Tab-separated table of C-alpha atoms and ligand atoms in Angstrom:
chain	number	residue	atom	x	y	z
A	282	UNK	CA	0.037	0.088	-0.237
A	283	UNK	CA	1.337	3.462	-1.066
A	284	UNK	CA	2.363	5.507	2.169
A	285	UNK	CA	1.507	9.305	0.848
A	286	UNK	CA	2.184	12.716	3.155
A	287	UNK	CA	-0.281	15.178	2.142
A	288	UNK	CA	0.506	18.768	3.492
A	289	UNK	CA	-1.914	21.314	2.776
A	290	UNK	CA	-0.683	24.913	2.822
A	291	UNK	CA	-3.779	27.143	3.738
A	292	UNK	CA	-5.219	24.051	6.034
A	293	UNK	CA	-7.785	26.418	7.772
A	294	UNK	CA	-9.017	27.956	4.655
A	295	UNK	CA	-12.682	27.559	2.828
A	296	UNK	CA	-11.129	25.081	0.061
A	297	UNK	CA	-9.300	22.903	2.731
A	298	UNK	CA	-12.811	22.407	4.737
A	299	UNK	CA	-15.254	22.074	2.003
A	300	UNK	CA	-13.296	20.059	-0.775
A	301	UNK	CA	-9.729	18.913	0.249
A	302	UNK	CA	-10.255	17.184	3.247
A	303	UNK	CA	-13.553	15.568	2.150
A	304	UNK	CA	-11.912	14.503	-0.883
A	305	UNK	CA	-8.919	12.884	1.124
A	306	UNK	CA	-11.571	11.100	3.727
A	307	UNK	CA	-13.108	9.323	0.543
A	308	UNK	CA	-9.707	8.578	-1.044
A	309	UNK	CA	-8.750	7.148	2.392
A	310	UNK	CA	-11.986	4.768	2.293
A	311	UNK	CA	-11.567	3.942	-1.273
A	312	UNK	CA	-10.998	-0.104	-0.730
A	313	UNK	CA	-10.149	-0.701	-4.478
A	314	UNK	CA	-7.207	1.567	-4.243
A	315	UNK	CA	-6.130	1.619	-0.830
A	316	UNK	CA	-3.571	4.206	0.440
A	317	UNK	CA	-2.023	5.131	3.665
A	318	UNK	CA	-2.497	8.909	4.118
A	319	UNK	CA	-0.610	11.219	6.614
A	320	UNK	CA	-2.049	14.808	6.526
A	321	UNK	CA	-0.223	17.955	7.830
A	322	UNK	CA	-2.405	21.145	7.686
A	323	UNK	CA	-0.801	24.573	7.902
A	324	UNK	CA	-1.840	27.897	8.569
A	325	UNK	CA	-1.085	30.889	10.927
A	326	UNK	CA	-3.830	30.695	13.545
A	327	UNK	CA	-3.726	28.658	16.942
A	328	UNK	CA	-5.074	25.218	16.712
A	329	UNK	CA	-4.581	21.732	18.457
A	330	UNK	CA	-4.978	18.520	16.155
A	331	UNK	CA	-8.277	18.022	17.753
A	332	UNK	CA	-9.587	21.628	17.650
A	333	UNK	CA	-8.391	22.018	13.957
A	334	UNK	CA	-10.392	18.787	12.821
A	335	UNK	CA	-13.419	19.940	14.893
A	336	UNK	CA	-13.436	23.213	12.841
A	337	UNK	CA	-13.229	21.689	9.593
A	338	UNK	CA	-15.767	19.257	10.240
A	339	UNK	CA	-18.302	22.052	10.537
A	340	UNK	CA	-17.119	23.175	7.159
A	341	UNK	CA	-17.236	20.025	5.475
A	342	UNK	CA	-20.491	19.145	3.643
A	343	UNK	CA	-22.709	16.522	5.878
A	344	UNK	CA	-22.301	13.513	3.460
A	345	UNK	CA	-18.493	13.391	4.439
A	346	UNK	CA	-17.331	11.942	7.520
A	347	UNK	CA	-13.854	13.600	8.466
A	348	UNK	CA	-13.647	11.515	11.619
A	349	UNK	CA	-11.974	8.870	9.848
A	350	UNK	CA	-9.012	11.175	9.260
A	351	UNK	CA	-8.662	11.681	13.191
A	352	UNK	CA	-5.558	9.815	13.589
A	353	UNK	CA	-4.148	10.501	10.239
A	354	UNK	CA	-3.987	14.239	10.437
A	355	UNK	CA	-2.111	17.116	12.320
A	356	UNK	CA	-2.029	20.609	12.504
A	357	UNK	CA	1.252	23.026	12.419
A	358	UNK	CA	1.252	26.535	12.935
A	359	UNK	CA	3.539	28.610	10.842
A	360	UNK	CA	3.764	31.631	8.117
A	361	UNK	CA	4.775	30.357	4.895
A	362	UNK	CA	6.919	33.629	4.151
A	363	UNK	CA	9.132	32.840	7.094
A	364	UNK	CA	12.153	30.806	5.983
A	365	UNK	CA	13.070	30.021	9.555
A	366	UNK	CA	9.818	27.976	9.928
A	367	UNK	CA	10.612	25.305	7.488
A	368	UNK	CA	13.230	23.752	9.180
A	369	UNK	CA	10.616	22.944	12.217
A	370	UNK	CA	8.267	21.731	9.523
A	371	UNK	CA	10.800	19.516	8.135
A	372	UNK	CA	11.382	17.892	11.859
A	373	UNK	CA	7.438	17.697	12.069
A	374	UNK	CA	7.340	15.892	8.797
A	375	UNK	CA	9.812	13.444	9.872
A	376	UNK	CA	8.358	12.794	13.472
A	377	UNK	CA	4.795	12.074	11.434
A	378	UNK	CA	5.954	10.056	8.537
A	379	UNK	CA	8.909	8.316	8.928
A	380	UNK	CA	9.248	6.719	5.508
A	381	UNK	CA	6.791	7.761	2.758
A	382	UNK	CA	6.741	6.738	-0.729
A	383	UNK	CA	5.376	10.200	-1.927
A	384	UNK	CA	5.047	13.681	-0.628
A	385	UNK	CA	2.398	16.121	-2.083
A	386	UNK	CA	2.279	19.737	-1.001
A	387	UNK	CA	-1.059	21.496	-1.827
A	388	UNK	CA	-0.563	25.211	-1.941
A	389	UNK	CA	-4.139	26.556	-1.278
A	390	UNK	CA	-3.086	29.869	-0.946
A	391	UNK	CA	-3.157	33.092	-2.740
A	392	UNK	CA	-0.714	33.046	-5.811
A	393	UNK	CA	1.539	35.740	-4.610
A	394	UNK	CA	2.608	33.047	-1.790
A	395	UNK	CA	3.323	30.459	-4.260
A	396	UNK	CA	6.996	31.055	-4.960
A	397	UNK	CA	8.351	31.847	-1.488
A	398	UNK	CA	6.535	28.705	-0.248
A	399	UNK	CA	8.184	26.553	-3.058
A	400	UNK	CA	11.520	27.848	-2.648
A	401	UNK	CA	11.575	27.405	1.269
A	402	UNK	CA	10.515	23.974	0.966
A	403	UNK	CA	13.434	23.676	-1.667
A	404	UNK	CA	15.964	25.260	0.651
A	405	UNK	CA	15.406	22.853	3.493
A	406	UNK	CA	15.111	19.839	0.996
A	407	UNK	CA	11.588	18.945	1.479
A	408	UNK	CA	11.198	19.115	-2.312
A	409	UNK	CA	14.180	18.200	-4.449
A	410	UNK	CA	14.124	19.216	-8.515
A	411	UNK	CA	13.713	16.390	-10.380
A	412	UNK	CA	12.578	13.963	-7.700
A	413	UNK	CA	8.997	13.088	-8.955
A	414	UNK	CA	8.250	11.653	-5.367
A	415	UNK	CA	7.862	15.215	-4.327
A	416	UNK	CA	4.882	16.655	-6.192
A	417	UNK	CA	3.240	20.231	-5.437
A	418	UNK	CA	-0.237	21.147	-6.443
A	419	UNK	CA	-0.955	24.712	-7.207
A	420	UNK	CA	-4.704	26.045	-6.877
A	421	UNK	CA	-6.000	28.195	-9.479
A	422	UNK	CA	-5.680	31.200	-10.048
A	423	UNK	CA	-2.139	30.594	-11.240
A	424	UNK	CA	-0.855	34.395	-11.155
A	425	UNK	CA	-3.275	37.542	-11.027
A	426	UNK	CA	-2.255	38.562	-14.373
A	427	UNK	CA	0.254	37.384	-17.318
A	428	UNK	CA	3.248	39.064	-15.534
A	429	UNK	CA	2.702	37.637	-11.928
A	430	UNK	CA	1.989	34.223	-13.883
A	431	UNK	CA	5.387	34.522	-15.562
A	432	UNK	CA	7.013	35.529	-12.410
A	433	UNK	CA	5.471	32.792	-10.368
A	434	UNK	CA	6.604	29.890	-12.957
A	435	UNK	CA	9.882	31.450	-13.239
A	436	UNK	CA	10.525	31.179	-9.488
A	437	UNK	CA	9.069	27.508	-9.477
A	438	UNK	CA	11.036	26.335	-12.439
A	439	UNK	CA	14.358	26.914	-10.362
A	440	UNK	CA	13.143	24.408	-7.642
A	441	UNK	CA	10.968	22.107	-9.411
A	442	UNK	CA	10.791	20.386	-13.012
A	443	UNK	CA	7.544	20.790	-14.675
A	444	UNK	CA	6.503	17.218	-14.209
A	445	UNK	CA	6.541	17.938	-10.478
A	446	UNK	CA	4.273	21.081	-10.900
A	447	UNK	CA	0.156	20.285	-10.782
A	448	UNK	CA	-1.755	23.301	-11.701
A	449	UNK	CA	-5.177	22.439	-10.729
A	450	UNK	CA	-8.441	23.832	-12.633
A	451	UNK	CA	-11.274	21.857	-10.801
A	452	UNK	CA	-13.377	22.147	-13.738
A	453	UNK	CA	-11.152	19.756	-15.754
A	454	UNK	CA	-11.989	17.131	-12.816
A	455	UNK	CA	-15.670	17.192	-13.736
A	456	UNK	CA	-17.252	14.121	-14.785
A	457	UNK	CA	-18.844	15.501	-17.897
A	458	UNK	CA	-15.705	17.646	-19.045
A	459	UNK	CA	-13.764	14.514	-18.755
A	460	UNK	CA	-16.687	12.627	-20.828
A	461	UNK	CA	-16.560	15.446	-23.337
A	462	UNK	CA	-13.494	13.372	-25.202
A	463	UNK	CA	-15.484	10.375	-25.093
A	464	UNK	CA	-18.462	11.813	-26.574
A	465	UNK	CA	-16.592	13.602	-29.325
A	466	UNK	CA	-14.289	10.678	-30.233
A	467	UNK	CA	-15.952	7.755	-29.263
A	468	UNK	CA	-19.184	8.563	-31.550
A	469	UNK	CA	-19.170	8.151	-34.977
A	470	UNK	CA	-21.975	10.519	-35.765
A	471	UNK	CA	-19.836	13.468	-34.039
A	472	UNK	CA	-16.481	12.384	-35.328
A	473	UNK	CA	-17.591	13.172	-38.719
A	474	UNK	CA	-19.416	16.145	-37.978
A	475	UNK	CA	-17.153	17.856	-35.502
A	476	UNK	CA	-16.169	20.804	-37.755
A	477	UNK	CA	-17.214	24.034	-39.625
A	478	UNK	CA	-18.988	22.331	-42.265
A	479	UNK	CA	-21.684	20.932	-39.763
A	480	UNK	CA	-21.317	23.019	-36.799
A	481	UNK	CA	-22.857	26.431	-36.899
A	482	UNK	CA	-22.152	27.819	-33.381
A	483	UNK	CA	-20.862	26.807	-30.080
A	484	UNK	CA	-21.840	28.293	-26.603
A	485	UNK	CA	-20.065	27.602	-23.209
A	486	UNK	CA	-22.115	28.609	-20.519
A	487	UNK	CA	-21.433	28.872	-16.703
A	488	UNK	CA	-24.129	30.586	-14.808
A	489	UNK	CA	-24.275	31.313	-10.999
A	490	UNK	CA	-27.374	32.081	-8.972
A	491	UNK	CA	-25.277	33.796	-6.019
A	492	UNK	CA	-23.469	36.664	-5.755
A	493	UNK	CA	-20.029	37.112	-4.672
A	494	UNK	CA	-20.625	35.603	-0.987
A	495	UNK	CA	-18.534	37.855	0.938
A	496	UNK	CA	-15.425	37.394	-0.993
A	497	UNK	CA	-15.308	40.879	-2.074
A	498	UNK	CA	-11.388	41.520	-1.212
A	499	UNK	CA	-10.542	38.888	-4.063
A	500	UNK	CA	-13.283	38.853	-6.426
A	501	UNK	CA	-13.183	43.068	-6.824
A	502	UNK	CA	-9.507	42.448	-7.998
A	503	UNK	CA	-10.357	39.575	-10.287
A	504	UNK	CA	-13.763	39.919	-12.075
A	505	UNK	CA	-15.413	37.274	-14.071
A	506	UNK	CA	-12.658	37.447	-16.755
A	507	UNK	CA	-9.828	36.421	-14.515
A	508	UNK	CA	-11.798	34.371	-12.240
A	509	UNK	CA	-14.056	31.991	-14.676
A	510	UNK	CA	-12.783	32.780	-18.313
A	511	UNK	CA	-8.984	32.639	-17.819
A	512	UNK	CA	-9.311	29.385	-16.525
A	513	UNK	CA	-12.533	27.283	-16.558
A	514	UNK	CA	-14.052	28.776	-19.763
A	515	UNK	CA	-10.774	28.665	-21.776
A	516	UNK	CA	-9.982	24.767	-20.775
A	517	UNK	CA	-13.324	23.963	-21.856
A	518	UNK	CA	-13.361	25.836	-25.048
A	519	UNK	CA	-10.015	24.162	-25.634
A	520	UNK	CA	-11.274	20.569	-25.298
A	521	UNK	CA	-14.460	21.143	-27.461
A	522	UNK	CA	-12.291	23.092	-30.415
A	523	UNK	CA	-9.072	20.959	-30.429
A	524	UNK	CA	-8.099	18.556	-33.170
A	525	UNK	CA	-7.639	14.974	-33.085
A	526	UNK	CA	-4.639	14.262	-30.825
A	527	UNK	CA	-1.897	11.927	-31.930
A	528	UNK	CA	-2.719	9.976	-28.633
A	529	UNK	CA	-4.729	10.321	-25.522
A	530	UNK	CA	-1.772	10.824	-23.338
A	531	UNK	CA	-1.168	13.797	-21.472
A	532	UNK	CA	0.981	15.793	-23.691
A	533	UNK	CA	-0.458	14.963	-26.948
A	534	UNK	CA	-3.785	15.979	-25.602
A	535	UNK	CA	-2.168	19.457	-24.474
A	536	UNK	CA	-0.338	20.077	-27.346
A	537	UNK	CA	-3.912	20.361	-29.297
A	538	UNK	CA	-5.432	22.083	-26.658
A	539	UNK	CA	-2.353	24.492	-26.658
A	540	UNK	CA	-2.813	25.074	-30.432
A	541	UNK	CA	-6.326	26.037	-30.257
A	542	UNK	CA	-5.174	28.806	-28.096
A	543	UNK	CA	-2.693	29.676	-30.669
A	544	UNK	CA	-5.593	30.419	-33.159
A	545	UNK	CA	-8.209	31.961	-30.765
A	546	UNK	CA	-9.159	35.334	-31.400
A	547	UNK	CA	-12.060	37.601	-29.763
A	548	UNK	CA	-14.349	39.928	-31.584
A	549	UNK	CA	-14.244	43.075	-29.754
A	550	UNK	CA	-17.449	44.717	-30.807
A	551	UNK	CA	-19.207	41.397	-29.794
A	552	UNK	CA	-18.092	41.405	-26.060
A	553	UNK	CA	-20.198	42.383	-23.322
A	554	UNK	CA	-19.683	43.036	-19.361
A	555	UNK	CA	-22.314	43.607	-16.740
A	556	UNK	CA	-22.329	44.043	-13.010
A	557	UNK	CA	-25.020	43.063	-11.104
A	558	UNK	CA	-27.072	45.710	-9.143
A	559	UNK	CA	-26.052	45.711	-5.728
A	560	UNK	CA	-22.469	44.573	-6.316
A	561	UNK	CA	-21.453	48.161	-5.079
A	562	UNK	CA	-22.730	47.368	-1.696
A	563	UNK	CA	-20.908	43.916	-1.269
A	564	UNK	CA	-18.289	44.094	1.837
A	565	UNK	CA	-14.901	45.193	0.527
A	566	UNK	CA	-15.644	46.252	-3.055
A	567	UNK	CA	-13.977	49.536	-4.138
A	568	UNK	CA	-16.349	52.559	-4.120
A	569	UNK	CA	-17.291	53.088	-7.807
A	570	UNK	CA	-15.557	49.459	-8.597
A	571	UNK	CA	-16.056	48.627	-12.443
A	572	UNK	CA	-15.166	45.028	-11.831
A	573	UNK	CA	-17.355	42.852	-14.111
A	574	UNK	CA	-19.501	39.936	-12.680
A	575	UNK	CA	-20.924	38.958	-15.857
A	576	UNK	CA	-19.074	38.556	-19.145
A	577	UNK	CA	-20.068	37.382	-22.659
A	578	UNK	CA	-17.428	36.977	-25.265
A	579	UNK	CA	-17.431	35.993	-29.105
A	580	UNK	CA	-14.449	33.762	-30.205
A	581	UNK	CA	-12.975	31.849	-33.416
A	582	UNK	CA	-10.516	29.790	-33.521
A	583	UNK	CA	-8.845	30.070	-36.794
A	584	UNK	CA	-8.130	26.595	-37.690
A	585	UNK	CA	-9.156	24.552	-40.758
A	586	UNK	CA	-11.620	22.551	-38.379
A	587	UNK	CA	-13.185	25.538	-36.936
A	588	UNK	CA	-12.542	28.269	-39.109
A	589	UNK	CA	-15.747	30.846	-39.302
A	590	UNK	CA	-17.562	28.993	-36.409
A	591	UNK	CA	-18.604	31.685	-33.889
A	592	UNK	CA	-17.961	30.337	-30.246
A	593	UNK	CA	-19.836	32.193	-27.372
A	594	UNK	CA	-18.147	32.401	-23.785
A	595	UNK	CA	-20.724	33.197	-21.084
A	596	UNK	CA	-20.615	33.420	-17.150
A	597	UNK	CA	-21.789	35.731	-14.392
A	598	UNK	CA	-23.235	35.856	-11.021
A	599	UNK	CA	-26.876	36.485	-10.023
A	600	UNK	CA	-28.414	34.861	-12.659
A	601	UNK	CA	-31.635	32.865	-12.829
A	602	UNK	CA	-30.196	29.539	-12.110
A	603	UNK	CA	-27.094	27.775	-11.415
A	604	UNK	CA	-25.987	25.669	-14.362
A	605	UNK	CA	-23.114	24.955	-16.834
A	606	UNK	CA	-23.096	23.622	-19.958
A	607	UNK	CA	-21.904	23.299	-23.625
A	608	UNK	CA	-23.890	23.396	-26.260
A	609	UNK	CA	-22.876	22.409	-30.079
A	610	UNK	CA	-25.606	23.698	-32.662
A	611	UNK	CA	-25.645	21.908	-35.904
A	612	UNK	CA	-26.151	23.508	-39.446
A	613	UNK	CA	-29.544	22.791	-41.036
A	614	UNK	CA	-29.587	19.743	-43.635
A	615	UNK	CA	-29.696	20.326	-47.353
A	616	UNK	CA	-33.360	19.137	-47.391
A	617	UNK	CA	-34.376	21.432	-44.604
A	618	UNK	CA	-33.585	24.299	-46.554
A	619	UNK	CA	-36.091	23.254	-49.254
A	620	UNK	CA	-38.874	22.338	-46.822
A	621	UNK	CA	-41.337	25.208	-45.744
A	622	UNK	CA	-41.536	23.881	-42.038
A	623	UNK	CA	-40.663	25.372	-38.657
A	624	UNK	CA	-37.550	23.169	-38.357
A	625	UNK	CA	-34.863	23.932	-35.805
A	626	UNK	CA	-31.432	23.279	-35.766
A	627	UNK	CA	-30.039	19.851	-33.764
A	628	UNK	CA	-28.234	20.710	-30.734
A	629	UNK	CA	-25.834	18.566	-28.672
A	630	UNK	CA	-25.626	19.539	-25.102
A	631	UNK	CA	-22.894	18.583	-22.637
A	632	UNK	CA	-24.413	19.272	-19.218
A	633	UNK	CA	-21.852	19.807	-16.362
A	634	UNK	CA	-23.723	21.011	-13.441
A	635	UNK	CA	-25.802	20.747	-11.597
A	636	UNK	CA	-26.588	17.437	-13.085
A	637	UNK	CA	-24.096	16.010	-15.427
A	638	UNK	CA	-25.468	14.535	-18.541
A	639	UNK	CA	-25.784	14.776	-22.306
A	640	UNK	CA	-28.696	15.851	-24.403
A	641	UNK	CA	-29.641	15.864	-28.175
A	642	UNK	CA	-32.306	17.875	-29.761
A	643	UNK	CA	-33.826	16.820	-32.862
A	644	UNK	CA	-36.739	17.370	-35.299
A	645	UNK	CA	-39.416	14.811	-35.377
A	646	UNK	CA	-42.864	14.413	-36.770
A	647	UNK	CA	-45.611	15.317	-34.347
A	648	UNK	CA	-47.510	11.905	-33.837
A	649	UNK	CA	-50.770	11.726	-35.637
A	650	UNK	CA	-49.992	14.826	-37.759
A	651	UNK	CA	-49.213	14.888	-41.849
A	652	UNK	CA	-46.188	17.182	-41.704
A	653	UNK	CA	-46.134	18.988	-38.304
A	654	UNK	CA	-42.883	19.142	-36.688
A	655	UNK	CA	-41.636	19.449	-33.138
A	656	UNK	CA	-38.265	19.532	-31.400
A	657	UNK	CA	-37.779	16.661	-29.259
A	658	UNK	CA	-34.956	16.218	-26.720
A	659	UNK	CA	-33.039	12.857	-25.931
A	660	UNK	CA	-31.811	13.314	-22.424
A	661	UNK	CA	-29.381	11.155	-20.631
A	662	UNK	CA	-28.728	12.135	-16.822
A	663	UNK	CA	-25.267	10.352	-15.936
A	664	UNK	CA	-25.655	11.797	-12.432
A	665	UNK	CA	-28.889	10.541	-11.973
A	666	UNK	CA	-27.714	6.552	-13.152
A	667	UNK	CA	-24.733	6.938	-10.662
A	668	UNK	CA	-26.291	8.863	-7.807
A	669	UNK	CA	-24.056	8.619	-4.771
A	670	UNK	CA	-21.343	7.287	-6.765
A	671	UNK	CA	-20.042	10.528	-8.998
A	672	UNK	CA	-16.752	11.337	-7.721
A	673	UNK	CA	-16.310	14.974	-6.627
A	674	UNK	CA	-13.854	16.913	-8.863
A	675	UNK	CA	-11.261	17.187	-6.309
A	676	UNK	CA	-11.499	13.469	-5.402
A	677	UNK	CA	-10.572	12.601	-9.093
A	678	UNK	CA	-7.932	15.276	-9.232
A	679	UNK	CA	-6.132	14.541	-5.811
A	680	UNK	CA	-6.024	10.739	-7.141
A	681	UNK	CA	-4.132	11.710	-10.347
A	682	UNK	CA	-1.924	13.843	-8.641
A	683	UNK	CA	-1.111	10.499	-6.372
A	684	UNK	CA	-0.991	8.314	-9.413
A	685	UNK	CA	1.278	10.891	-11.448
A	686	UNK	CA	-1.457	11.334	-14.353
A	687	UNK	CA	-1.068	14.786	-15.544
A	688	UNK	CA	-3.840	15.249	-18.303
A	689	UNK	CA	-6.433	17.118	-16.135
A	690	UNK	CA	-3.768	19.558	-15.043
A	691	UNK	CA	-2.970	22.599	-16.790
A	692	UNK	CA	0.634	22.755	-18.502
A	693	UNK	CA	2.571	26.067	-18.273
A	694	UNK	CA	1.982	27.233	-21.909
A	695	UNK	CA	-1.922	26.788	-21.806
A	696	UNK	CA	-1.719	28.868	-18.613
A	697	UNK	CA	0.416	31.799	-20.304
A	698	UNK	CA	-1.547	31.909	-23.449
A	699	UNK	CA	-4.841	31.850	-21.467
A	700	UNK	CA	-3.488	35.064	-19.410
A	701	UNK	CA	-2.213	36.639	-23.056
A	702	UNK	CA	-6.185	36.352	-24.359
A	703	UNK	CA	-7.392	38.036	-20.813
A	704	UNK	CA	-4.704	40.775	-21.448
A	705	UNK	CA	-5.836	41.300	-25.024
A	706	UNK	CA	-9.612	41.172	-23.842
A	707	UNK	CA	-8.756	43.617	-20.974
A	708	UNK	CA	-7.188	46.403	-23.420
A	709	UNK	CA	-10.683	46.695	-25.017
A	710	UNK	CA	-13.000	46.284	-21.960
A	711	UNK	CA	-15.639	48.541	-21.661
A	712	UNK	CA	-17.349	49.897	-18.361
A	713	UNK	CA	-19.637	47.166	-17.059
A	714	UNK	CA	-23.331	47.942	-17.477
A	715	UNK	CA	-25.683	47.587	-14.434
A	716	UNK	CA	-28.331	44.334	-14.505
A	717	UNK	CA	-31.192	43.524	-11.980
A	718	UNK	CA	-31.535	39.848	-13.222
A	719	UNK	CA	-30.940	37.544	-16.278
A	720	UNK	CA	-33.914	39.090	-18.041
A	721	UNK	CA	-32.647	42.610	-17.877
A	722	UNK	CA	-29.196	41.155	-18.949
A	723	UNK	CA	-30.656	39.586	-21.945
A	724	UNK	CA	-32.396	42.774	-23.040
A	725	UNK	CA	-29.183	45.027	-22.712
A	726	UNK	CA	-27.163	42.480	-24.848
A	727	UNK	CA	-30.107	42.140	-27.491
A	728	UNK	CA	-30.733	46.044	-27.840
A	729	UNK	CA	-27.381	46.547	-29.535
A	730	UNK	CA	-26.829	43.390	-31.582
A	731	UNK	CA	-29.456	41.171	-33.265
A	732	UNK	CA	-27.187	38.006	-32.201
A	733	UNK	CA	-27.062	35.138	-29.980
A	734	UNK	CA	-27.618	36.396	-26.372
A	735	UNK	CA	-26.520	33.101	-24.398
B	235	NAP	N1	-12.535	28.185	-1.850
B	235	NAP	C1	-12.839	27.824	-2.998
B	235	NAP	O1	-13.698	27.280	-3.268
B	235	NAP	C2	-11.754	27.988	-4.002
B	235	NAP	C3	-11.848	27.612	-5.407
B	235	NAP	C4	-10.818	27.726	-6.331
B	235	NAP	C5	-9.957	28.369	-5.918
B	235	NAP	N2	-9.669	28.914	-4.752
B	235	NAP	C6	-8.380	29.544	-4.497
B	235	NAP	O2	-7.664	28.795	-3.319
B	235	NAP	C7	-7.037	29.758	-2.793
B	235	NAP	C8	-7.331	29.430	-0.889
B	235	NAP	O3	-8.714	29.461	-0.987
B	235	NAP	P1	-9.640	29.577	0.056
B	235	NAP	O4	-11.013	29.858	-0.059
B	235	NAP	O5	-9.502	28.445	0.955
B	235	NAP	O6	-9.219	30.790	0.882
B	235	NAP	P2	-9.251	31.292	2.334
B	235	NAP	O7	-10.627	30.749	3.100
B	235	NAP	O8	-9.041	32.866	2.335
B	235	NAP	O9	-7.900	30.779	3.252
B	235	NAP	C9	-6.648	31.286	3.018
B	235	NAP	C10	-5.810	30.142	3.830
B	235	NAP	O10	-4.294	30.350	3.641
B	235	NAP	C11	-3.817	30.485	4.897
B	235	NAP	N3	-2.904	31.718	4.828
B	235	NAP	C12	-3.140	32.867	4.493
B	235	NAP	N4	-1.915	33.422	4.526
B	235	NAP	C13	-0.796	32.575	5.183
B	235	NAP	C14	0.483	32.483	5.466
B	235	NAP	N5	1.235	33.989	5.278
B	235	NAP	N6	1.226	31.570	6.012
B	235	NAP	C15	0.446	30.601	6.421
B	235	NAP	N7	-0.911	30.396	5.821
B	235	NAP	C16	-1.390	31.329	5.488
B	235	NAP	C17	-4.858	30.867	6.069
B	235	NAP	O11	-4.908	30.707	6.984
B	235	NAP	P3	-4.480	31.650	8.538
B	235	NAP	O12	-5.477	32.824	8.383
B	235	NAP	O13	-5.037	30.629	9.667
B	235	NAP	O14	-3.164	31.836	8.415
B	235	NAP	C18	-6.203	30.212	5.306
B	235	NAP	O15	-5.972	28.755	5.676
B	235	NAP	C19	-6.996	30.983	-3.262
B	235	NAP	O16	-6.096	31.771	-3.894
B	235	NAP	C20	-8.539	31.048	-3.770
B	235	NAP	O17	-8.810	32.022	-4.810
B	235	NAP	C21	-10.359	28.797	-3.671
């Protein structure tokens, strides 16, 4: 059985309590892939091991039992910016673990702290460049802009090789995002039609019902573009628009995703930015802040496969429902053009949240009529079928990091290219308009342009 040391920097944070520890508790109880975990949680506030676990149990969703980690978890108080503290951390690690097969360091910290934590770990020998048994996982966002991302990456590359670096984008761990490649490449009907002769448009949508939930000090500096588009939406776009990879190994898939980012452009006249009514009253938001809480972008991927197909990216807060999906709209058939019937275009839905699944909208004759037509939807709810068994994204990603599988983690060139796109969009960014709700938002976008809203 593999003995694994898992060190969480930012151990008292929201992410550790709601996602990381629950995922680790599930992995520890997975009988099919048994592991022997030791966990050290690090932060600055005071805690005993027991008080720490109690606090985290309050944050964790009720369906997870963190109690099973009780004998495996310990708390270590330190400031990650203090180099002197790392000698003591090393002693604690030696006391706790003795011999381990693998050490994973998870940096659930803001990105400004990444480089100092990694170089301090290296200085005391807790990580060693080239030693694949030491891996470091970096939570998104990787940087706050292009310049900071480059600086962080340069700092890391002096102490770690690329194959020791795991950059998390938890969207890639979601079941339907992984299924996207299976739907595309495992079905003949889509293999032949995944191109600009058959596809009319693509929409990638991530809607949230909530506002910023008290995260004003972070969100007001980021906004929807940096918080969502730079990572989740561009990763989804790359997977949808990439060409057939040479193989399904991590590097070949990433090469194709990276080529999409090389050929990507945005139409500045069709980019819309909104801010929900009441955002300026949120805690820790600057007076007169022009941070966008909604963005709708029109993109093109100038490859032989996708040239000319508009790809709409939409994400925002305080919308009507919480849902994420990718919709691929197909062209009308040659026969459809001749018929004088109200036929719709076929649509493939990859549903990511709240319930994962696949949907297909087709034209069908209304039963009993001569030639009346209706749009019918074939729906498959993957989450309903596997109720209770769908692994959480973090569970899948932590397992992959333990196994050294990197397909679902972002490579440096993908991150760098994504930030370059964000910088370009930001240079053309207009002041956001204020929206009351989703209906109001749609009206304001449609007012100026007769085009797809979202
Ligand atoms: N929460 C999410 O769902 C989520 C999702 C995706 C990405 N992220 C990103 O992940 C990172 C962490 O998120 P979070 O929500 O967990 O943040 P958080 O709730 O603000 O927690 C931050 C953690 O970092 C610790 N910390 C801060 N400065 C430190 C220092 N100098 N030395 C030691 N510990 C320090 C804090 O502990 P003390 O105050 O006790 O020191 C706390 O444990 C952020 O960059 C966030 O944007 C979060």
